[in-house]
Tab-separated table of C-alpha atoms in Angstrom:
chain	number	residue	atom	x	y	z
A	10	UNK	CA	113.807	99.642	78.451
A	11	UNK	CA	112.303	100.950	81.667
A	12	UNK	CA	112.634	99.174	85.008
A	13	UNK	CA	110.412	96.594	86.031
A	14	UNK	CA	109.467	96.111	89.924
A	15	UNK	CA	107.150	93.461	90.320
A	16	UNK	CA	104.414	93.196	93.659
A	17	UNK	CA	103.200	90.067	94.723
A	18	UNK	CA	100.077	90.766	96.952
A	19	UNK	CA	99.481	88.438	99.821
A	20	UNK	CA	96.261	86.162	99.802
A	21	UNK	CA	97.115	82.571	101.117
A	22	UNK	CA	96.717	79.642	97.963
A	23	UNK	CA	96.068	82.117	95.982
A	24	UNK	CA	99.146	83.040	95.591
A	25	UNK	CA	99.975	79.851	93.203
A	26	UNK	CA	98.937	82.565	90.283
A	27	UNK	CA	101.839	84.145	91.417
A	28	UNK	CA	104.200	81.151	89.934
A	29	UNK	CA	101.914	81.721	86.604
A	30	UNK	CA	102.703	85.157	86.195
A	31	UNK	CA	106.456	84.674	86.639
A	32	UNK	CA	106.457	81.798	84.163
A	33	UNK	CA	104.613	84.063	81.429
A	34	UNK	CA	107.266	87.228	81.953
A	35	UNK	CA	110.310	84.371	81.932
A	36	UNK	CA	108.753	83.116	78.856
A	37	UNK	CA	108.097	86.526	77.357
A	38	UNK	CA	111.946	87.144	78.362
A	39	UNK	CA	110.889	90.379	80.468
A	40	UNK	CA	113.489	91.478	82.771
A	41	UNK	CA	112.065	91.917	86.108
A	42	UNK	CA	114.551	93.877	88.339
A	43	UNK	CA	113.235	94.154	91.447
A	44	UNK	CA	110.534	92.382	93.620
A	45	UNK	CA	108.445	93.114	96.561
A	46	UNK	CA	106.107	90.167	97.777
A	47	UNK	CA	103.941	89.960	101.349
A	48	UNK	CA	103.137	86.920	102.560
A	49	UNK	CA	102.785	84.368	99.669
A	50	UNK	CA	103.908	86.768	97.455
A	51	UNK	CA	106.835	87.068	99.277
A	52	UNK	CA	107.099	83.184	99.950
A	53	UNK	CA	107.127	82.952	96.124
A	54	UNK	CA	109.133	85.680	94.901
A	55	UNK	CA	111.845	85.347	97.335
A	56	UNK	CA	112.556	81.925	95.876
A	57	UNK	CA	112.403	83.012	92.257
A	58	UNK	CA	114.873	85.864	93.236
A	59	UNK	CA	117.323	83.214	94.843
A	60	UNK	CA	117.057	80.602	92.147
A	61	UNK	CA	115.850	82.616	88.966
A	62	UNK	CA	115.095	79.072	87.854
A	63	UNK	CA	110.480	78.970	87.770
A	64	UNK	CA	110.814	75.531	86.526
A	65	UNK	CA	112.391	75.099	89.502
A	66	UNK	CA	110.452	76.736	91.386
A	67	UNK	CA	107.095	75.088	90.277
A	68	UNK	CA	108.559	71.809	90.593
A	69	UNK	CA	108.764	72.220	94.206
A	70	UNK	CA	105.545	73.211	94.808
A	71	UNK	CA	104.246	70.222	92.735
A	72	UNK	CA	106.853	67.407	94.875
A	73	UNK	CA	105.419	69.060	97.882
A	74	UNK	CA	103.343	66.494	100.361
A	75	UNK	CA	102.053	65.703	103.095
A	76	UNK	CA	104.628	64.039	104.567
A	77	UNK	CA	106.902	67.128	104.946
A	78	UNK	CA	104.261	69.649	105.532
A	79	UNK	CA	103.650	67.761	108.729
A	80	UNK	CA	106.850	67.789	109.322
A	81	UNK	CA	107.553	71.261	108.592
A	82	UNK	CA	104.417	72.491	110.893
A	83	UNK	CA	104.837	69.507	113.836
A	84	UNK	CA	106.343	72.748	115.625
A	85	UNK	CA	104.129	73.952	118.063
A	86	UNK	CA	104.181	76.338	120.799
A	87	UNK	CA	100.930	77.247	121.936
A	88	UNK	CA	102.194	80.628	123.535
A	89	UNK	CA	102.179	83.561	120.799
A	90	UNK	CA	100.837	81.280	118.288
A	91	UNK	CA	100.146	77.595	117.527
A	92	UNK	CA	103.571	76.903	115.601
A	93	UNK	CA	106.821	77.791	116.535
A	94	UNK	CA	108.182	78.213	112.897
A	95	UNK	CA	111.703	77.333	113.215
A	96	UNK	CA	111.574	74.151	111.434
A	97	UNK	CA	109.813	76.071	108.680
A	98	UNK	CA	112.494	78.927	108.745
A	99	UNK	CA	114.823	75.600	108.769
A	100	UNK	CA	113.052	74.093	105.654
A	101	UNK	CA	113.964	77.494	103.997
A	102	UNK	CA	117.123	77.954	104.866
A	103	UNK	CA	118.007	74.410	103.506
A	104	UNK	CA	116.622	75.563	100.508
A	105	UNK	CA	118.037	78.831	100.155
A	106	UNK	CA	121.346	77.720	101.222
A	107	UNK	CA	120.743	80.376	103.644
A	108	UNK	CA	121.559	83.121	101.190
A	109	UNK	CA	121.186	87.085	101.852
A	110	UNK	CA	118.702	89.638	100.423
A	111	UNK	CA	121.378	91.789	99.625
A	112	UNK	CA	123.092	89.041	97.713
A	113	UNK	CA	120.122	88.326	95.268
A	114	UNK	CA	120.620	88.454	91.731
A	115	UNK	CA	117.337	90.194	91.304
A	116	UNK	CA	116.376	92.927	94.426
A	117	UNK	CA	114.162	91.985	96.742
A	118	UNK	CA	111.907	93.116	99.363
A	119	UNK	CA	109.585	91.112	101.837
A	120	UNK	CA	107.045	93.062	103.713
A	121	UNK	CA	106.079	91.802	106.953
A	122	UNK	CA	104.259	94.126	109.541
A	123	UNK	CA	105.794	95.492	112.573
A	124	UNK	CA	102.835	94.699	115.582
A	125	UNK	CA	104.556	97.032	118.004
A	126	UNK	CA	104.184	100.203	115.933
A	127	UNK	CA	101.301	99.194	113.699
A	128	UNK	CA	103.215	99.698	110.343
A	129	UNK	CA	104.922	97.560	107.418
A	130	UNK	CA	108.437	96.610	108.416
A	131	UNK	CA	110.628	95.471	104.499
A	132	UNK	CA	113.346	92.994	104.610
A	133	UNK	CA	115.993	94.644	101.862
A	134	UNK	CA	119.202	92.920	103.859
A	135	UNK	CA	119.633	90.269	105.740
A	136	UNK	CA	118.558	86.270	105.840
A	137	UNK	CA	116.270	85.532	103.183
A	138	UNK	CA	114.445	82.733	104.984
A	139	UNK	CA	114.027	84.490	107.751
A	140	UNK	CA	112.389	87.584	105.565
A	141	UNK	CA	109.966	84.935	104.350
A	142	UNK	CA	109.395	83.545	107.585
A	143	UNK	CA	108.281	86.976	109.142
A	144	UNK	CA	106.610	87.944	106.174
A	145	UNK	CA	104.178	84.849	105.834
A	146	UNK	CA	103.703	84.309	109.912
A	147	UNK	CA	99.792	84.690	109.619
A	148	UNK	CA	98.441	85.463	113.699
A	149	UNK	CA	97.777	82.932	115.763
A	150	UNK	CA	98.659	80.324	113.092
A	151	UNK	CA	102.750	80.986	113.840
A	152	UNK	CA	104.716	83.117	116.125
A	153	UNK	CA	105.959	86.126	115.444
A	154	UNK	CA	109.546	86.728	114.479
A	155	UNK	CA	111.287	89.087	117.221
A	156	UNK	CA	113.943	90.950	114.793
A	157	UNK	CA	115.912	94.384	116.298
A	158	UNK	CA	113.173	94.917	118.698
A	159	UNK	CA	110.118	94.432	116.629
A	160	UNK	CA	107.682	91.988	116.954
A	161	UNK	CA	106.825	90.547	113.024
A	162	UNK	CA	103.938	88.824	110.929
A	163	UNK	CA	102.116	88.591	108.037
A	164	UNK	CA	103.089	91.295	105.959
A	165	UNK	CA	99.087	91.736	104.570
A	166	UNK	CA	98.298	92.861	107.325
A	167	UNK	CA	99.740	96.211	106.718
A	168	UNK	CA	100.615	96.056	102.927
A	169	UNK	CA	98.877	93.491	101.088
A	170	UNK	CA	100.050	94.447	97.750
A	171	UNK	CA	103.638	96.386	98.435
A	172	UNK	CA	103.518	99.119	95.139
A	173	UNK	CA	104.980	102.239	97.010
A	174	UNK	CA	108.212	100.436	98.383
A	175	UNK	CA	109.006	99.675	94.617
A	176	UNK	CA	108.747	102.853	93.733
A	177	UNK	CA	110.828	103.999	96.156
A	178	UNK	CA	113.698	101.444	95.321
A	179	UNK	CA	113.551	102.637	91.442
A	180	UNK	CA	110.852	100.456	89.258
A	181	UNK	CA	109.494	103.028	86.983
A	182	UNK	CA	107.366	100.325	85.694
A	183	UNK	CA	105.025	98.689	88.330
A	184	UNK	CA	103.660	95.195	87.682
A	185	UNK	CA	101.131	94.495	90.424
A	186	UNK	CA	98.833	91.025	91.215
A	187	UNK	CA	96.705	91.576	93.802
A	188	UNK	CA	94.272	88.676	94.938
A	189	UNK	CA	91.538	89.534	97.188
A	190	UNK	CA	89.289	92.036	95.912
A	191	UNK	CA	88.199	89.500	92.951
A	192	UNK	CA	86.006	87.863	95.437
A	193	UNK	CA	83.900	90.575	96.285
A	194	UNK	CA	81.031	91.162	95.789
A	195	UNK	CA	79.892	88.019	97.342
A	196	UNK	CA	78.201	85.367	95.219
A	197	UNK	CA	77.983	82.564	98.127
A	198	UNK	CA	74.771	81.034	99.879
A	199	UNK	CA	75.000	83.291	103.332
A	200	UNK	CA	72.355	81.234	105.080
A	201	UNK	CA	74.935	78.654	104.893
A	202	UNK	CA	77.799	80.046	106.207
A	203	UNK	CA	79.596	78.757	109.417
A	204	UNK	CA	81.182	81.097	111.900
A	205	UNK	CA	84.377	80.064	110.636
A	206	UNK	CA	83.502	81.072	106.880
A	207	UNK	CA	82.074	84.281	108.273
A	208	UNK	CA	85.609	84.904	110.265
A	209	UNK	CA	87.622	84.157	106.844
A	210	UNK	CA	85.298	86.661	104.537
A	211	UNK	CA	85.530	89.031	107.243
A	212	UNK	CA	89.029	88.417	107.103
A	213	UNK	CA	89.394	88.824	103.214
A	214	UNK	CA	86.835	92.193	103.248
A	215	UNK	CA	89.229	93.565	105.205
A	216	UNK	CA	92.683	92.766	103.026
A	217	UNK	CA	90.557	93.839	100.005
A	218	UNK	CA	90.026	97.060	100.969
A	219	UNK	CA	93.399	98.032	102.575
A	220	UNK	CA	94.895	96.444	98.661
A	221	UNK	CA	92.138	98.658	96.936
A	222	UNK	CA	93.608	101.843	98.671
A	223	UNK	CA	97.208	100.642	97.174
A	224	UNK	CA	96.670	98.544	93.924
A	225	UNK	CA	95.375	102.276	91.822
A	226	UNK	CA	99.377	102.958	92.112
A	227	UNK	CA	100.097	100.146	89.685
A	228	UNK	CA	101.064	100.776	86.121
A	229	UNK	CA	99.468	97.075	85.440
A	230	UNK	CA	97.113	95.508	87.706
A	231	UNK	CA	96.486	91.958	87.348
A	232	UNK	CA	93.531	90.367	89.505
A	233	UNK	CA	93.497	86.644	88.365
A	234	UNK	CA	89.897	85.002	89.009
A	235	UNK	CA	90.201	82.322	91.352
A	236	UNK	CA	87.170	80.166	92.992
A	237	UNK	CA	87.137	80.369	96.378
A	238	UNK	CA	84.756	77.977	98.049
A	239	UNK	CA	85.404	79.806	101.753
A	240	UNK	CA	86.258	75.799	103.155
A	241	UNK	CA	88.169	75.462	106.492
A	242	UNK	CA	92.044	75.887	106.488
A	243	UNK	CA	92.902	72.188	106.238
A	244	UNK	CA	91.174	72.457	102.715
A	245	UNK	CA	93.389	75.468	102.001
A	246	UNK	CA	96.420	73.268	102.753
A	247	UNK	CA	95.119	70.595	100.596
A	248	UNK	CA	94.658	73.005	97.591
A	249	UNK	CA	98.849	73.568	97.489
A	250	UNK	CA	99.482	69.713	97.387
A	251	UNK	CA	96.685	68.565	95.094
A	252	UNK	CA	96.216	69.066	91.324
A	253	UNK	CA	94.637	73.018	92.167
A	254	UNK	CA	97.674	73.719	92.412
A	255	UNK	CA	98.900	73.604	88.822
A	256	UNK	CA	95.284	74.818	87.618
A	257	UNK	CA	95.742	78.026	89.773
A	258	UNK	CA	99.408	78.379	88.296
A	259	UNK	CA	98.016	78.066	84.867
A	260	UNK	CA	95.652	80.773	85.543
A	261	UNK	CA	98.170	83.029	86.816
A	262	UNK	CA	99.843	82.441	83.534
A	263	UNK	CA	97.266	82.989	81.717
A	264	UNK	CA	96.143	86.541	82.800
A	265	UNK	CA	99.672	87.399	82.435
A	266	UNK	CA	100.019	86.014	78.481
A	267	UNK	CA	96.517	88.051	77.773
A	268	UNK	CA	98.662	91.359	79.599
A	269	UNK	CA	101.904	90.798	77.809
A	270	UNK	CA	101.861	93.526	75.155
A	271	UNK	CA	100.242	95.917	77.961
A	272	UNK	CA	103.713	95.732	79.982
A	273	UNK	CA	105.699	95.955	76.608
A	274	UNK	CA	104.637	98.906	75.725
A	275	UNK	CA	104.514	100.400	79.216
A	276	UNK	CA	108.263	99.321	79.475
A	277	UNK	CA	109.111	100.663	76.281
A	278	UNK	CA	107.017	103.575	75.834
């Protein structure tokens, strides 16, 4: 059987699907050997690397709160962005048991973007936690993680859905899930858009068309269809810790069951 490198694109809540698609391949029992996430995808598939456990995994999400995301984010800095992040990198590492990339059962790679020379910067050694923490560290929402001279964030800004680096690391079969460019084109009321909804689609237009120039290198793209209602970040938040985020899981899973004998055959053809 060929070898399977899985991309998890970037794209904020979306990236619950993420947990869906894992849970269909585990249940499937396809072997995924390597895994290159940005941002959420990153988040995500840096913990199922660690733990190989998505029960696990899910489970966590679902126990999340309130509680400890205020905890986890009551951080701030107000310099190079509005949370430090070291209690999150913290809340990781706790998790992680502050375990090594290179130590991973199944290889992994987190993209984050180097600001300083304008190009994606992958984690493939080194503290796991603090891979994730680079790779997710969204602009002016955390700071960004000073590593050998770079400056680091949020690996979509650069390489929303990471294909080529899993090529390059031997996957001869790509799996891809990319999650922006299912919103466009736009379906929403613009005469009632608020400058912050404009700033977030502007945002999004942006990521979808840097993924578009990537995602054609996939052997199987998946683009789950999640709603987006374009609401202010504290909804975002709320959509991890309420009962969305099991829906957007299930949806995630279920793209991924309707793909199944796709990635069979490309694996064994």
């Amino acid at each position: 059987m060929k070898k399977l490198g899985l991309c998890l694109g970037s794209g904020a809540w979306r990236g619950l699907a993420h947990i869906g698609v894992i849970k269909s391949l585990v249940k499937h029992q396809i072997k995924i050997d390597y895994i290159a996430g940005s941002s959420v995808g990153s988040l995500f598939g840096g913990f199922f690397a660690a733990w190989q456990d998505i029960e696990r995994l899910e489970k966590t999400i679902q126990e999340f709160n309130y509680k400890k995301l205020l905890e986890i984010l009551s951080d701030p800095y107000l310099h190079s962005g509005l949370i430090k992040g070291e209690k999150l990198q913290a809340f990781f590492n706790d998790l992680l048991s502050s375990c090594k990339i290179e130590d991973l059962p199944i290889a992994f790679i987190a993209t984050a973007t180097d600001l300083l020379a304008s190009e994606p910067f992958y984690f493939e050694k080194g503290n796991l936690a603090q891979g994730i923490r680079a790779s997710i560290s969204v602009p002016f929402a955390f700071t960004p993680v000073k590593f050998q001279h770079k400056l680091l964030v949020d690996g979509g800004l650069t390489q929303p859905v990471p294909i080529g680096i899993l090529r390059q690391k031997g996957a001869e079969v790509v799996l891809a899930v990319e999650l922006y460019t299912q919103n466009f084109p736009f379906q929403h009321d613009i005469e009632k858009l608020s400058f912050l909804e404009i700033t977030r689609i502007s945002q999004t237009a942006m990521l979808a068309q840097i993924a578009r120039r990537d995602m054609i290198k996939a052997d199987l793209l998946l683009t789950p269809k999640l709603d987006d209602d374009w609401s202010n970040p504290i909804d975002l938040f709320k959509k991890f810790l309420d009962n969305q985020a099991t829906a957007t899981i299930n949806i995630g899973e279920k793209i991924m069951d309707e793909n199944i004998d796709k990635l069979f055959n490309l694996l064994h053809d």
